[in-house]
Short mmCIF file of C-alpha atoms and ligand atoms in Angstrom, two decimals:
data_model
loop_
_atom_site.label_atom_id
_atom_site.label_comp_id
_atom_site.label_asym_id
_atom_site.label_seq_id
_atom_site.Cartn_x
_atom_site.Cartn_y
_atom_site.Cartn_z
CA MET A 94 -26.42 -3.80 -10.69
CA PHE A 95 -25.95 -5.24 -7.37
CA ARG A 96 -28.18 -4.31 -4.58
CA LYS A 97 -25.82 -4.44 -2.04
CA VAL A 98 -22.21 -5.39 -1.16
CA LEU A 99 -20.41 -7.27 1.34
CA ILE A 100 -17.38 -5.95 2.43
CA ALA A 101 -15.52 -8.60 3.62
CA ASN A 102 -12.89 -5.83 5.24
CA ARG A 103 -12.18 -3.36 7.60
CA GLY A 104 -10.24 -0.14 8.69
CA GLU A 105 -8.80 2.39 5.71
CA ILE A 106 -10.35 -0.11 3.24
CA ALA A 107 -13.61 -0.77 3.44
CA ILE A 108 -14.44 3.16 3.95
CA ARG A 109 -13.51 3.60 0.51
CA ILE A 110 -15.37 0.77 -0.75
CA LEU A 111 -18.15 1.69 1.40
CA ARG A 112 -17.86 5.16 -0.51
CA ALA A 113 -18.02 3.66 -3.56
CA CYS A 114 -21.30 1.78 -2.94
CA ARG A 115 -23.04 5.01 -1.67
CA GLU A 116 -21.49 6.94 -4.68
CA MET A 117 -23.74 4.85 -6.87
CA GLY A 118 -26.73 4.45 -4.55
CA ILE A 119 -25.48 0.19 -3.42
CA GLY A 120 -26.34 -0.99 0.05
CA ALA A 121 -23.03 -2.30 1.68
CA THR A 122 -22.86 -4.66 4.80
CA ALA A 123 -19.79 -3.73 7.21
CA VAL A 124 -18.23 -6.63 9.06
CA TYR A 125 -16.20 -6.48 12.47
CA SER A 126 -15.15 -8.25 14.81
CA ASP A 127 -15.05 -7.70 18.63
CA VAL A 128 -12.47 -4.54 19.16
CA ASP A 129 -13.39 -3.00 15.77
CA ARG A 130 -17.36 -2.29 17.56
CA ALA A 131 -17.17 1.12 17.18
CA SER A 132 -14.81 1.51 14.42
CA LEU A 133 -14.69 4.02 12.38
CA HIS A 134 -16.18 1.58 8.94
CA VAL A 135 -18.72 0.22 10.69
CA ARG A 136 -19.35 4.08 12.50
CA LEU A 137 -20.75 4.88 8.65
CA ALA A 138 -21.66 1.97 8.19
CA GLY A 139 -25.82 1.96 7.18
CA GLU A 140 -25.03 -1.83 8.56
CA ALA A 141 -22.67 -3.57 10.55
CA TRP A 142 -22.57 -8.13 11.60
CA PRO A 143 -20.21 -9.05 14.11
CA ILE A 144 -17.93 -11.84 12.87
CA GLY A 145 -15.96 -12.93 16.00
CA PRO A 146 -12.76 -11.71 18.14
CA ALA A 147 -10.59 -10.03 17.43
CA PRO A 148 -7.89 -12.70 15.86
CA SER A 149 -8.01 -11.95 11.73
CA ARG A 150 -8.24 -16.26 12.46
CA GLU A 151 -11.31 -16.16 14.08
CA SER A 152 -12.51 -12.88 12.14
CA TYR A 153 -12.16 -11.48 9.39
CA LEU A 154 -10.14 -14.44 7.40
CA ARG A 155 -13.11 -17.29 8.11
CA ILE A 156 -15.49 -17.21 4.69
CA ASP A 157 -18.07 -19.38 6.71
CA LYS A 158 -19.14 -16.48 8.72
CA LEU A 159 -18.38 -14.35 5.98
CA MET A 160 -21.15 -15.97 3.92
CA ASP A 161 -23.24 -16.50 6.47
CA VAL A 162 -23.92 -12.68 7.15
CA ALA A 163 -23.46 -11.81 2.78
CA ARG A 164 -26.36 -14.27 3.02
CA ARG A 165 -28.03 -13.62 6.59
CA SER A 166 -28.06 -9.77 5.04
CA GLY A 167 -29.16 -9.78 1.38
CA CYS A 168 -25.62 -9.25 -0.60
CA ASP A 169 -25.36 -9.83 -3.75
CA ALA A 170 -21.82 -9.35 -4.05
CA LEU A 171 -19.14 -9.21 -2.12
CA HIS A 172 -15.71 -7.65 -1.65
CA PRO A 173 -12.80 -7.94 -0.47
CA GLY A 174 -10.71 -5.12 0.07
CA TYR A 175 -6.90 -6.40 0.62
CA GLY A 176 -4.78 -8.38 2.47
CA PHE A 177 -7.20 -10.53 4.71
CA LEU A 178 -8.92 -12.95 2.31
CA ALA A 179 -8.54 -10.65 -1.01
CA GLU A 180 -6.01 -13.26 -2.82
CA ASN A 181 -7.43 -17.00 -1.65
CA PRO A 182 -9.90 -18.57 -3.70
CA ALA A 183 -11.44 -20.59 -2.20
CA LEU A 184 -13.41 -17.16 -0.49
CA ALA A 185 -13.69 -16.42 -4.06
CA ARG A 186 -15.08 -20.15 -4.74
CA ALA A 187 -17.83 -20.42 -1.79
CA CYS A 188 -19.84 -16.74 -3.35
CA ALA A 189 -19.43 -18.31 -6.83
CA GLU A 190 -21.68 -21.86 -4.74
CA SER A 191 -23.47 -19.21 -2.93
CA GLY A 192 -24.54 -17.70 -6.01
CA ILE A 193 -23.22 -14.09 -4.32
CA THR A 194 -20.60 -12.50 -7.04
CA PHE A 195 -16.95 -11.81 -6.18
CA ILE A 196 -15.73 -8.62 -6.59
CA GLY A 197 -12.52 -9.74 -8.53
CA PRO A 198 -11.28 -12.28 -11.26
CA SER A 199 -12.06 -15.00 -11.27
CA PRO A 200 -11.44 -18.38 -9.27
CA ASP A 201 -9.11 -19.96 -11.72
CA ALA A 202 -7.23 -16.92 -12.44
CA MET A 203 -5.89 -15.87 -9.24
CA GLU A 204 -4.53 -19.40 -8.99
CA GLN A 205 -2.66 -19.72 -12.09
CA LEU A 206 -1.86 -15.40 -11.49
CA GLY A 207 -1.40 -16.56 -7.61
CA SER A 208 1.79 -19.48 -8.36
CA LYS A 209 4.75 -17.55 -9.65
CA THR A 210 6.33 -20.76 -12.20
CA ALA A 211 2.46 -20.79 -13.66
CA ALA A 212 2.58 -17.22 -14.24
CA ARG A 213 5.97 -16.77 -15.61
CA HIS A 214 4.35 -19.59 -17.96
CA ILE A 215 1.36 -17.65 -18.93
CA ALA A 216 3.96 -14.54 -18.76
CA SER A 217 6.53 -16.51 -21.19
CA SER A 218 3.56 -17.87 -23.76
CA ALA A 219 2.11 -14.13 -23.94
CA GLY A 220 6.02 -12.58 -24.79
CA VAL A 221 6.32 -10.85 -21.44
CA PRO A 222 10.09 -10.14 -20.96
CA MET A 223 11.30 -12.04 -17.84
CA VAL A 224 14.01 -12.32 -15.17
CA PRO A 225 16.01 -14.98 -16.33
CA GLY A 226 15.50 -18.15 -14.20
CA THR A 227 13.48 -20.86 -13.97
CA LEU A 228 10.43 -21.91 -14.80
CA GLU A 229 9.61 -24.90 -13.23
CA PRO A 230 9.93 -25.55 -9.49
CA LEU A 231 13.38 -26.86 -8.73
CA ALA A 232 14.07 -30.76 -7.40
CA ASP A 233 16.81 -29.54 -5.33
CA ALA A 234 20.51 -26.80 -4.60
CA ALA A 235 22.31 -29.00 -7.45
CA GLN A 236 19.33 -27.35 -9.94
CA ALA A 237 20.01 -23.73 -8.63
CA ALA A 238 23.70 -24.37 -9.32
CA ALA A 239 23.33 -25.76 -12.32
CA PHE A 240 21.35 -22.41 -13.32
CA ALA A 241 23.95 -20.18 -11.34
CA ARG A 242 26.95 -21.67 -13.19
CA GLU A 243 25.28 -20.95 -16.36
CA ALA A 244 24.20 -17.86 -16.00
CA GLY A 245 26.22 -16.65 -13.69
CA PHE A 246 26.43 -15.33 -9.79
CA PRO A 247 24.35 -13.40 -7.55
CA VAL A 248 21.18 -15.36 -8.47
CA LEU A 249 17.94 -14.77 -6.62
CA LEU A 250 15.71 -18.29 -5.19
CA LYS A 251 12.03 -17.17 -4.71
CA ALA A 252 9.25 -19.63 -3.12
CA VAL A 253 7.29 -20.64 -6.17
CA ALA A 254 3.86 -19.20 -3.59
CA GLY A 255 5.80 -15.82 -3.01
CA GLY A 256 5.55 -12.57 -1.73
CA GLY A 257 6.24 -9.84 0.33
CA GLY A 258 10.30 -11.71 0.11
CA LYS A 259 9.54 -14.60 2.79
CA GLY A 260 11.80 -17.35 1.40
CA MET A 261 14.10 -15.50 -0.51
CA ARG A 262 17.78 -16.05 -0.54
CA ARG A 263 19.86 -13.12 -2.47
CA VAL A 264 23.22 -16.14 -3.31
CA GLU A 265 26.60 -14.59 -3.88
CA ASN A 266 28.44 -17.99 -5.36
CA GLU A 267 28.56 -21.44 -4.82
CA GLY A 268 29.87 -21.30 -1.33
CA GLU A 269 26.11 -20.22 -0.69
CA LEU A 270 23.59 -22.52 -2.20
CA VAL A 271 23.21 -25.88 0.56
CA SER A 272 22.77 -23.45 3.28
CA ALA A 273 20.52 -20.39 1.24
CA TRP A 274 18.68 -23.60 -0.32
CA ARG A 275 18.17 -24.63 3.00
CA ASP A 276 16.92 -21.23 4.34
CA ALA A 277 15.17 -20.91 1.66
CA GLY A 278 13.25 -23.86 2.14
CA SER A 279 12.32 -23.46 4.50
CA GLU A 280 11.50 -20.31 5.08
CA ALA A 281 8.53 -20.78 2.24
CA VAL A 282 7.25 -24.30 4.58
CA ASN A 283 6.85 -21.52 7.50
CA ALA A 284 5.26 -18.99 5.63
CA PHE A 285 2.96 -20.05 2.84
CA GLY A 286 2.48 -24.21 3.50
CA ASP A 287 5.09 -25.05 0.34
CA GLY A 288 8.13 -24.49 0.10
CA ARG A 289 8.82 -25.28 -3.11
CA LEU A 290 11.40 -22.45 -4.32
CA TYR A 291 12.67 -21.06 -8.15
CA ILE A 292 15.41 -19.24 -8.82
CA GLU A 293 16.48 -15.76 -10.61
CA LYS A 294 19.63 -13.66 -11.90
CA TYR A 295 19.48 -11.60 -9.85
CA LEU A 296 19.13 -7.35 -10.40
CA ASP A 297 21.06 -4.75 -8.75
CA ARG A 298 18.80 -1.71 -7.74
CA PRO A 299 16.17 -1.84 -9.31
CA ARG A 300 13.11 -0.14 -9.94
CA HIS A 301 9.62 -1.35 -8.90
CA ILE A 302 7.36 -0.50 -10.68
CA GLU A 303 3.43 -1.66 -11.10
CA ILE A 304 1.37 -1.38 -14.28
CA GLN A 305 -3.14 -1.75 -13.27
CA VAL A 306 -5.03 -3.11 -15.03
CA LEU A 307 -8.69 -3.81 -16.09
CA GLY A 308 -10.32 -6.28 -17.56
CA ASP A 309 -14.10 -6.51 -18.21
CA HIS A 310 -16.14 -9.87 -19.28
CA HIS A 311 -16.38 -8.99 -22.69
CA GLY A 312 -12.78 -9.82 -23.12
CA ASN A 313 -12.07 -6.33 -22.88
CA VAL A 314 -8.65 -5.39 -20.92
CA ILE A 315 -6.98 -2.04 -20.41
CA TYR A 316 -4.16 -0.62 -18.54
CA LEU A 317 -4.14 2.58 -16.07
CA GLY A 318 -0.13 3.24 -16.74
CA GLU A 319 1.84 3.03 -13.58
CA ARG A 320 3.33 3.53 -9.18
CA GLU A 321 6.88 3.82 -9.21
CA CYS A 322 7.17 1.75 -6.24
CA SER A 323 10.20 1.65 -5.36
CA VAL A 324 10.65 3.15 -1.75
CA GLN A 325 9.33 0.45 0.10
CA ARG A 326 11.40 -1.20 3.92
CA ARG A 327 11.60 -4.40 4.11
CA HIS A 328 9.07 -5.30 1.41
CA GLN A 329 6.81 -2.62 1.90
CA LYS A 330 5.23 -0.14 0.10
CA VAL A 331 6.30 3.39 1.96
CA VAL A 332 5.89 5.83 -1.08
CA GLU A 333 4.56 6.08 -3.68
CA GLU A 334 3.25 7.79 -6.50
CA ALA A 335 2.74 8.50 -10.02
CA PRO A 336 3.39 8.34 -12.84
CA SER A 337 7.34 7.10 -12.33
CA PRO A 338 9.84 9.37 -13.11
CA VAL A 339 12.06 7.06 -15.13
CA VAL A 340 8.56 5.55 -17.74
CA ASP A 341 8.09 8.28 -21.28
CA PRO A 342 5.39 7.49 -22.94
CA ALA A 343 6.81 4.40 -25.15
CA LEU A 344 8.50 3.22 -22.37
CA ARG A 345 4.52 2.73 -20.85
CA ARG A 346 3.30 1.84 -23.84
CA LYS A 347 5.88 -1.17 -24.35
CA MET A 348 5.15 -2.49 -20.53
CA GLY A 349 1.35 -1.89 -20.68
CA GLU A 350 0.67 -3.64 -23.73
CA ALA A 351 2.66 -6.46 -21.62
CA ALA A 352 1.04 -6.50 -18.81
CA VAL A 353 -2.64 -6.71 -21.00
CA ARG A 354 -1.36 -9.83 -22.84
CA LEU A 355 -0.34 -11.87 -19.80
CA ALA A 356 -4.30 -10.39 -17.80
CA ARG A 357 -5.05 -11.30 -22.02
CA ALA A 358 -3.74 -15.10 -21.28
CA GLY A 359 -4.46 -15.63 -17.93
CA GLY A 360 -7.73 -14.46 -18.67
CA TYR A 361 -7.83 -12.88 -15.83
CA THR A 362 -11.13 -9.90 -15.28
CA ASN A 363 -11.28 -7.07 -12.57
CA ALA A 364 -8.84 -4.66 -11.30
CA GLY A 365 -4.87 -6.07 -11.74
CA THR A 366 -1.68 -4.68 -11.04
CA LEU A 367 1.94 -6.78 -12.91
CA GLU A 368 5.35 -6.32 -11.14
CA PHE A 369 7.93 -5.04 -12.71
CA LEU A 370 11.48 -4.38 -11.73
CA VAL A 371 12.85 -2.21 -14.10
CA ASP A 372 16.46 -1.75 -14.61
CA ALA A 373 18.87 1.58 -15.08
CA GLN A 374 18.84 0.84 -18.52
CA ARG A 375 14.98 0.48 -18.56
CA ASN A 376 15.13 -2.98 -19.62
CA PHE A 377 11.48 -3.99 -17.90
CA PHE A 378 11.07 -7.77 -16.82
CA PHE A 379 7.85 -9.31 -15.18
CA LEU A 380 7.66 -10.42 -10.88
CA GLU A 381 4.42 -11.14 -10.69
CA MET A 382 0.46 -10.68 -11.15
CA ASN A 383 -1.31 -9.23 -7.67
CA THR A 384 -4.66 -10.32 -8.33
CA ARG A 385 -5.87 -7.43 -5.52
CA LEU A 386 -7.22 -3.36 -5.69
CA GLN A 387 -3.85 -2.65 -3.86
CA VAL A 388 -3.47 0.37 -1.07
CA GLU A 389 -1.77 2.44 -4.02
CA HIS A 390 -4.48 2.01 -5.96
CA PRO A 391 -5.10 6.21 -5.13
CA VAL A 392 -2.53 7.42 -7.34
CA THR A 393 -3.73 6.55 -10.57
CA GLU A 394 -7.74 6.98 -9.82
CA MET A 395 -5.83 11.21 -9.00
CA VAL A 396 -3.54 11.26 -13.14
CA THR A 397 -6.46 9.23 -14.76
CA GLY A 398 -9.22 10.87 -13.36
CA LEU A 399 -10.65 6.70 -12.56
CA ASP A 400 -13.34 5.23 -9.85
CA LEU A 401 -11.12 2.60 -10.25
CA VAL A 402 -13.55 0.77 -7.58
CA LYS A 403 -16.37 2.00 -8.26
CA LEU A 404 -14.69 0.40 -12.43
CA GLN A 405 -15.09 -3.25 -10.07
CA LEU A 406 -17.79 -3.24 -9.58
CA ARG A 407 -19.63 -2.30 -12.69
CA VAL A 408 -16.50 -5.35 -14.86
CA ALA A 409 -18.17 -7.47 -11.61
CA ALA A 410 -21.19 -7.06 -12.41
CA GLY A 411 -21.05 -7.89 -15.88
CA GLU A 412 -21.05 -4.16 -17.63
CA PRO A 413 -18.51 -3.58 -20.33
CA LEU A 414 -15.36 -1.25 -19.28
CA PRO A 415 -16.87 2.85 -19.82
CA LEU A 416 -13.82 3.32 -21.82
CA ARG A 417 -10.77 1.95 -24.00
CA GLN A 418 -7.64 1.82 -24.32
CA GLU A 419 -7.34 5.29 -25.96
CA ASP A 420 -10.02 7.39 -23.63
CA VAL A 421 -7.17 6.77 -21.13
CA VAL A 422 -5.62 9.70 -20.19
CA LEU A 423 -2.86 10.33 -17.30
CA ARG A 424 -3.14 14.38 -15.85
CA GLY A 425 -0.90 15.18 -13.92
CA HIS A 426 1.46 13.48 -10.67
CA ALA A 427 0.27 11.93 -8.03
CA ILE A 428 2.71 10.59 -4.23
CA GLU A 429 0.76 8.59 -1.97
CA CYS A 430 2.16 8.46 2.10
CA ARG A 431 1.69 4.83 4.03
CA ILE A 432 0.01 6.22 7.52
CA TYR A 433 1.31 4.06 10.03
CA ALA A 434 1.20 4.43 13.79
CA GLU A 435 4.23 3.28 14.15
CA ASP A 436 6.59 4.30 16.29
CA PRO A 437 11.25 4.94 12.87
CA ASP A 438 12.65 6.17 16.35
CA ASN A 439 12.33 2.82 17.82
CA ASN A 440 13.15 -0.15 14.67
CA PHE A 441 9.44 1.04 13.88
CA PHE A 442 7.85 -0.85 16.25
CA PRO A 443 3.86 -0.85 16.47
CA SER A 444 2.60 1.69 18.33
CA PRO A 445 -1.10 0.86 19.37
CA GLY A 446 -3.11 3.10 22.03
CA LYS A 447 -6.19 5.95 22.06
CA ILE A 448 -5.36 8.71 19.37
CA LEU A 449 -5.76 11.39 21.14
CA SER A 450 -6.25 14.24 19.37
CA ARG A 451 -5.85 14.59 14.74
CA ARG A 452 -5.39 18.06 12.63
CA VAL A 453 -6.10 17.09 9.32
CA PRO A 454 -4.17 17.97 6.16
CA ALA A 455 -7.06 19.18 3.33
CA GLY A 456 -6.65 21.67 0.18
CA PRO A 457 -5.72 21.83 -2.65
CA GLY A 458 -4.66 18.88 -4.06
CA ILE A 459 -4.99 16.42 -0.67
CA ARG A 460 -6.96 13.76 -0.41
CA LEU A 461 -7.19 11.50 2.68
CA ASP A 462 -7.84 8.29 2.99
CA ASP A 463 -7.41 6.66 6.24
CA GLY A 464 -10.25 5.28 9.53
CA VAL A 465 -9.93 6.70 13.02
CA TYR A 466 -11.33 9.16 14.34
CA PRO A 467 -9.84 11.06 18.47
CA GLY A 468 -10.87 8.94 20.43
CA TRP A 469 -10.21 5.47 18.75
CA VAL A 470 -7.84 2.62 20.28
CA VAL A 471 -5.18 1.85 17.13
CA PRO A 472 -5.74 -2.52 17.99
CA THR A 473 -2.44 -4.28 18.24
CA ASP A 474 -4.46 -7.21 16.42
CA TYR A 475 -4.22 -5.56 12.66
CA ASP A 476 -1.86 -4.34 10.62
CA PRO A 477 -1.27 -0.81 11.85
CA LEU A 478 -1.84 1.56 9.30
CA LEU A 479 -3.78 4.87 9.29
CA GLY A 480 -4.69 5.36 6.21
CA LYS A 481 -2.69 6.97 3.30
CA LEU A 482 -1.85 10.51 2.86
CA ILE A 483 -1.91 11.76 -1.10
CA SER A 484 -0.86 14.76 -2.88
CA TRP A 485 -1.71 14.94 -6.49
CA GLY A 486 0.42 18.11 -8.50
CA SER A 487 0.29 18.94 -12.26
CA ASP A 488 3.93 18.31 -11.89
CA ARG A 489 6.04 15.92 -9.71
CA ALA A 490 8.15 19.48 -8.34
CA GLU A 491 3.66 19.82 -7.23
CA ALA A 492 2.85 17.25 -5.85
CA ILE A 493 5.57 17.04 -4.45
CA ALA A 494 5.31 20.20 -2.76
CA ARG A 495 1.45 19.48 -1.31
CA LEU A 496 2.12 17.29 0.15
CA ARG A 497 5.60 18.16 2.31
CA ARG A 498 2.94 20.94 2.80
CA ALA A 499 -0.12 18.86 3.82
CA LEU A 500 2.14 16.77 6.06
CA GLU A 501 2.89 19.75 8.10
CA GLU A 502 0.09 20.65 8.23
CA TYR A 503 -0.45 17.04 9.78
CA SER A 504 -0.65 15.99 13.03
CA ILE A 505 -1.58 13.18 15.10
CA SER A 506 -1.08 12.64 19.24
CA GLY A 507 -1.19 9.89 21.46
CA ILE A 508 0.68 7.52 19.50
CA GLN A 509 3.49 7.64 17.04
CA THR A 510 3.31 7.60 13.67
CA ASN A 511 5.42 7.79 10.90
CA ILE A 512 4.27 11.15 9.37
CA GLY A 513 7.23 12.71 10.62
CA LEU A 514 9.36 9.80 8.36
CA PHE A 515 7.07 11.29 5.40
CA ARG A 516 8.17 14.51 6.36
CA ARG A 517 11.67 13.77 6.04
CA ILE A 518 12.51 11.02 2.60
CA LEU A 519 10.60 13.88 0.99
CA ALA A 520 13.23 17.18 1.80
CA ASP A 521 15.55 14.20 0.42
CA ALA A 522 16.92 15.06 -2.60
CA GLU A 523 18.05 11.37 -4.07
CA TYR A 524 14.05 11.06 -3.83
CA ILE A 525 13.48 15.31 -4.93
CA ARG A 526 15.62 13.81 -8.48
CA GLY A 527 13.50 10.66 -7.96
CA GLU A 528 17.06 8.81 -7.63
CA ILE A 529 15.34 5.71 -5.93
CA TYR A 530 15.48 1.97 -5.69
CA THR A 531 14.46 -0.76 -4.52
CA ARG A 532 17.14 -0.46 -1.18
CA TRP A 533 16.98 3.59 -1.51
CA LEU A 534 14.85 3.54 1.64
CA ASP A 535 16.83 0.65 3.87
CA GLU A 536 20.13 2.69 2.86
CA TRP A 537 18.64 5.44 3.60
CA LEU A 538 17.48 4.55 7.01
CA ALA A 539 21.33 3.24 7.23
CA ARG A 540 22.91 5.73 6.84
CA SER A 541 20.29 8.98 7.25
CA PRO A 542 20.90 10.12 11.64
CA ALA A 543 17.54 8.59 13.75
CA SER A 544 15.11 12.00 12.81
CA SER A 545 14.28 14.61 15.31
CA PRO A 546 11.61 13.61 18.20
CA THR A 547 8.92 17.20 17.86
CA SER A 548 6.44 16.43 15.36
CA ALA A 549 6.94 20.18 13.52
CA ALA A 550 10.89 20.21 13.26
CA ALA A 551 10.54 20.88 9.76
CA LEU A 552 9.03 24.84 10.51
CA PRO A 553 11.49 27.38 10.87
CA GLU A 554 11.49 28.78 14.58
CA SER A 555 10.11 31.35 14.82
CA LEU A 556 7.26 30.40 12.32
CA GLU A 557 6.74 27.23 15.09
CA THR A 558 6.62 29.84 17.71
CA ALA A 559 4.69 31.69 16.02
CA ALA A 560 1.60 28.47 15.95
CA ILE A 561 2.70 28.05 19.39
CA LEU A 562 1.62 31.54 20.69
CA ALA A 563 -1.42 31.90 18.79
CA ALA A 564 -3.11 28.58 19.80
CA ALA A 565 -1.60 29.47 23.89
CA LEU A 566 -4.01 32.26 23.78
CA PHE A 567 -6.33 31.07 21.58
CA HIS A 568 -6.69 28.08 23.98
CA VAL A 569 -6.93 31.42 26.98
CA SER A 570 -9.20 33.92 25.43
CA SER A 571 -11.56 30.57 24.16
CA ASN A 572 -11.93 28.69 27.55
CA GLY A 573 -11.71 31.40 29.68
CA ALA A 574 -9.27 29.97 31.79
CA ASN A 575 -6.74 32.19 33.44
CA PRO A 576 -3.84 33.65 32.19
CA SER A 577 -1.66 33.43 35.02
CA ALA A 578 -2.50 30.50 35.42
CA GLY A 579 0.73 29.37 33.27
CA PRO A 580 2.89 31.14 32.07
CA ALA A 581 2.57 34.46 30.37
CA ALA A 582 2.62 34.81 26.54
CA SER A 583 4.93 37.65 26.77
CA ALA A 584 7.76 35.40 28.41
CA LEU A 585 7.72 32.26 26.95
CA ALA A 586 7.83 34.63 22.80
CA ALA A 587 11.58 35.40 24.93
CA GLU A 588 12.85 31.41 24.75
CA GLY A 589 14.34 29.79 22.55
CA SER A 590 15.85 26.68 23.42
CA HIS A 591 14.94 23.86 22.22
CA TRP A 592 14.07 22.27 25.47
CA LYS A 593 11.33 25.65 25.76
CA ARG A 594 9.46 24.93 22.96
CA GLU A 595 9.10 21.40 23.74
CA GLY A 596 7.26 21.80 27.30
CA ARG A 597 5.53 24.81 25.76
CA ARG A 598 4.48 21.78 22.68
CA THR A 599 2.80 20.10 25.35
CA ALA A 600 1.66 23.05 27.46
CA VAL A 601 -0.47 23.71 24.80
CA ALA A 602 -1.34 20.71 23.46
CA ARG A 603 -2.47 19.15 26.40
CA ASP A 604 -5.58 21.08 25.74
CA PRO A 605 -8.75 18.61 26.43
CA ARG A 606 -11.35 19.54 24.05
CA ASP A 607 -9.05 17.58 21.31
C1 MV4 B 887 14.20 -9.53 -7.33
C2 MV4 B 887 14.84 -8.34 -7.26
C3 MV4 B 887 16.07 -8.39 -8.22
N1 MV4 B 887 16.10 -9.45 -8.57
N2 MV4 B 887 13.91 -10.74 -8.42
C4 MV4 B 887 11.27 -8.98 -3.58
C5 MV4 B 887 10.17 -8.79 -3.26
C6 MV4 B 887 8.69 -9.51 -4.76
N3 MV4 B 887 8.26 -9.36 -4.79
C7 MV4 B 887 10.52 -9.35 -5.23
N4 MV4 B 887 11.71 -8.91 -4.92
C8 MV4 B 887 12.81 -8.84 -5.91
N5 MV4 B 887 13.07 -9.66 -6.39
C9 MV4 B 887 15.67 -11.18 -9.62
N6 MV4 B 887 15.36 -11.79 -9.70
C10 MV4 B 887 15.06 -7.90 -6.20
C11 MV4 B 887 13.71 -7.39 -4.99
C12 MV4 B 887 13.57 -7.02 -4.32
C13 MV4 B 887 12.50 -6.35 -4.37
C14 MV4 B 887 11.76 -5.54 -5.42
C15 MV4 B 887 10.48 -4.84 -5.53
C16 MV4 B 887 10.25 -4.65 -3.91
C17 MV4 B 887 11.65 -3.77 -3.28
C18 MV4 B 887 12.54 -4.13 -3.09
C19 MV4 B 887 13.37 -5.17 -2.57
C20 MV4 B 887 14.56 -5.34 -2.37
C21 MV4 B 887 14.35 -7.06 -3.54
#
C-alpha cells in the first residue's frame, strides 16, 4: 500500500479522499491556492503545501507544481478527485514519469475514452448499444445533412472533445443545419480547442442513467449498479439517486454487462462511469465514459456498502478487487442533493461570501459530505459546490422522507444556497413518482413560481412559530440578556403575519455566537 497520497484537489472531495487515507493508515498531503489557505481540507490535513494564486490555471491546474509538491513531500501516489486535472492524461503521464502512482486509469485508456468518437468505436466493437450516429468526426455540414436525411430529423451535433453540453446543437430541419454546424463548431473550438463534430439521432426526453464500474490490474472488472441522474439544470446534475426508479434487475444486468464489456475493451482500470440515455421503452444507449471518481459516487456507496475511494486506492496499489460481481448486493435507496452557494431566485447566480452560521442535518440515514465551516469565506474562484447531502432509506419513499427531513434541519446563513430549491423538488408529485427525464428540471423551473425567500417555508406556521419562540427563549435565558430589551415572547406569539414572522426570524438569527 502507499506511504503517502498527494490530494490534487480542494473542498469536499479533497476531504473525502483524506478520510479514506486516514481510515487506511495512509499519509496524505493536501495542496491549496492562496485563497484556500483557511479551507477545511487544509485544516483537516496533517500536511498542506501552497501551490500558487487563486486562479486554478495558476494553482490546481499546474501539473509542474503538483509534481514538485509530490516529490518534495515524499508522496508515492496522487489522487486527482474530480474536475481540475482528473481527466487530463498529461497529469497521469507526469505521474508515471516521476514514479508516482496515479489513482485512476492509465493515460492511454483515459485518452481513448476521452474522445467521444474513439469511445463510440470501442463501444461498437464491444457490442454496446449506442444512439444511431457517426463513428467518425464529420468533414462538413453536407455530411451531417446526408446522415440526417437518412436517419431523420431531429438530430444532434456534438463535439468530439465534448462535455457539459458544450458544442452541442439540436437540429430540427435541413434549413437549420448550416448555422447549427457553424455555432457548434465554434463553441467547441472555444471550449476544447477542437472544433470537430459528429452527429447522432436526437432522443426526446430520455433519462440519464449511468453505470459505475471498477477494474483492477488483474483483468477483473465489475459494475456497481446504476445512478439515475436525470434531474439536471443546464447539464449540471442537481439530484442523483441509486437505484434508478425504472431499472429492474434484468435491465441492470444488461446495462452493467455492457458497461463491463466496454471498460474491458478500453483497457480500463480503477473507478469509471459510463453514461447512458434510456428511452421511454427502456432501450439504453451508450453516450460517453467519465474516467474519474464522480461527484455523486456516495449514492453508490450507500446502496452497495462499499467505500469507492478505498477501493480506488487498493486497485491502484495493485491489489486484486476484493469482491466478485456476485458479491455486489444492492440494498435500499440513496438520494443526493448538491448543495451550492447560489441563488435560485436570482437565476442561480453564484453567491460567494462568508458563512455566518450553519446548522447541519444528522440522524438516521443521513450523510453530509461537505467542506465548509462557519466563518469561512466561499471563494469566487471555483465551482461554488459546498457539499452533498445524501440520504439512505430502506426504499425510495423512506430515502425521500429522510432527505426532506434533513433539508428542514439544514440551514446556512450569510450566503444564498439552493437548499430551499431541494425542499420544493423533493415535494413535487412528479419527482416523487420518479417521472423524471433530462429536461425535467429545466421545464419544472420554467413553470413553477419563484421560491419563497424563507428558508423554512415548508414548515407549518404553528410549528415554525413554536420553534422560533423556543429559540428566542433559549437565547434570552442562556446569555443573560434582559428579555425586556426585545419584544416579549408572549407578544411574539400573538403575531401571525408573514412579514412579522420574518422579523422574528431575523431577530433570532442575529445571534453573535452563531
Ligand atoms: C443526447 C440527448 C438526446 N439525444 N444525445 C447532453 C450532454 C451530453 N453528455 C449528452 N447530452 C445529451 N445527449 C442524443 N442523441 C440529450 C442529451 C441531454 C442530456 C443528457 C444527459 C443529461 C442531461 C441532458 C440534458 C439535455 C440533453
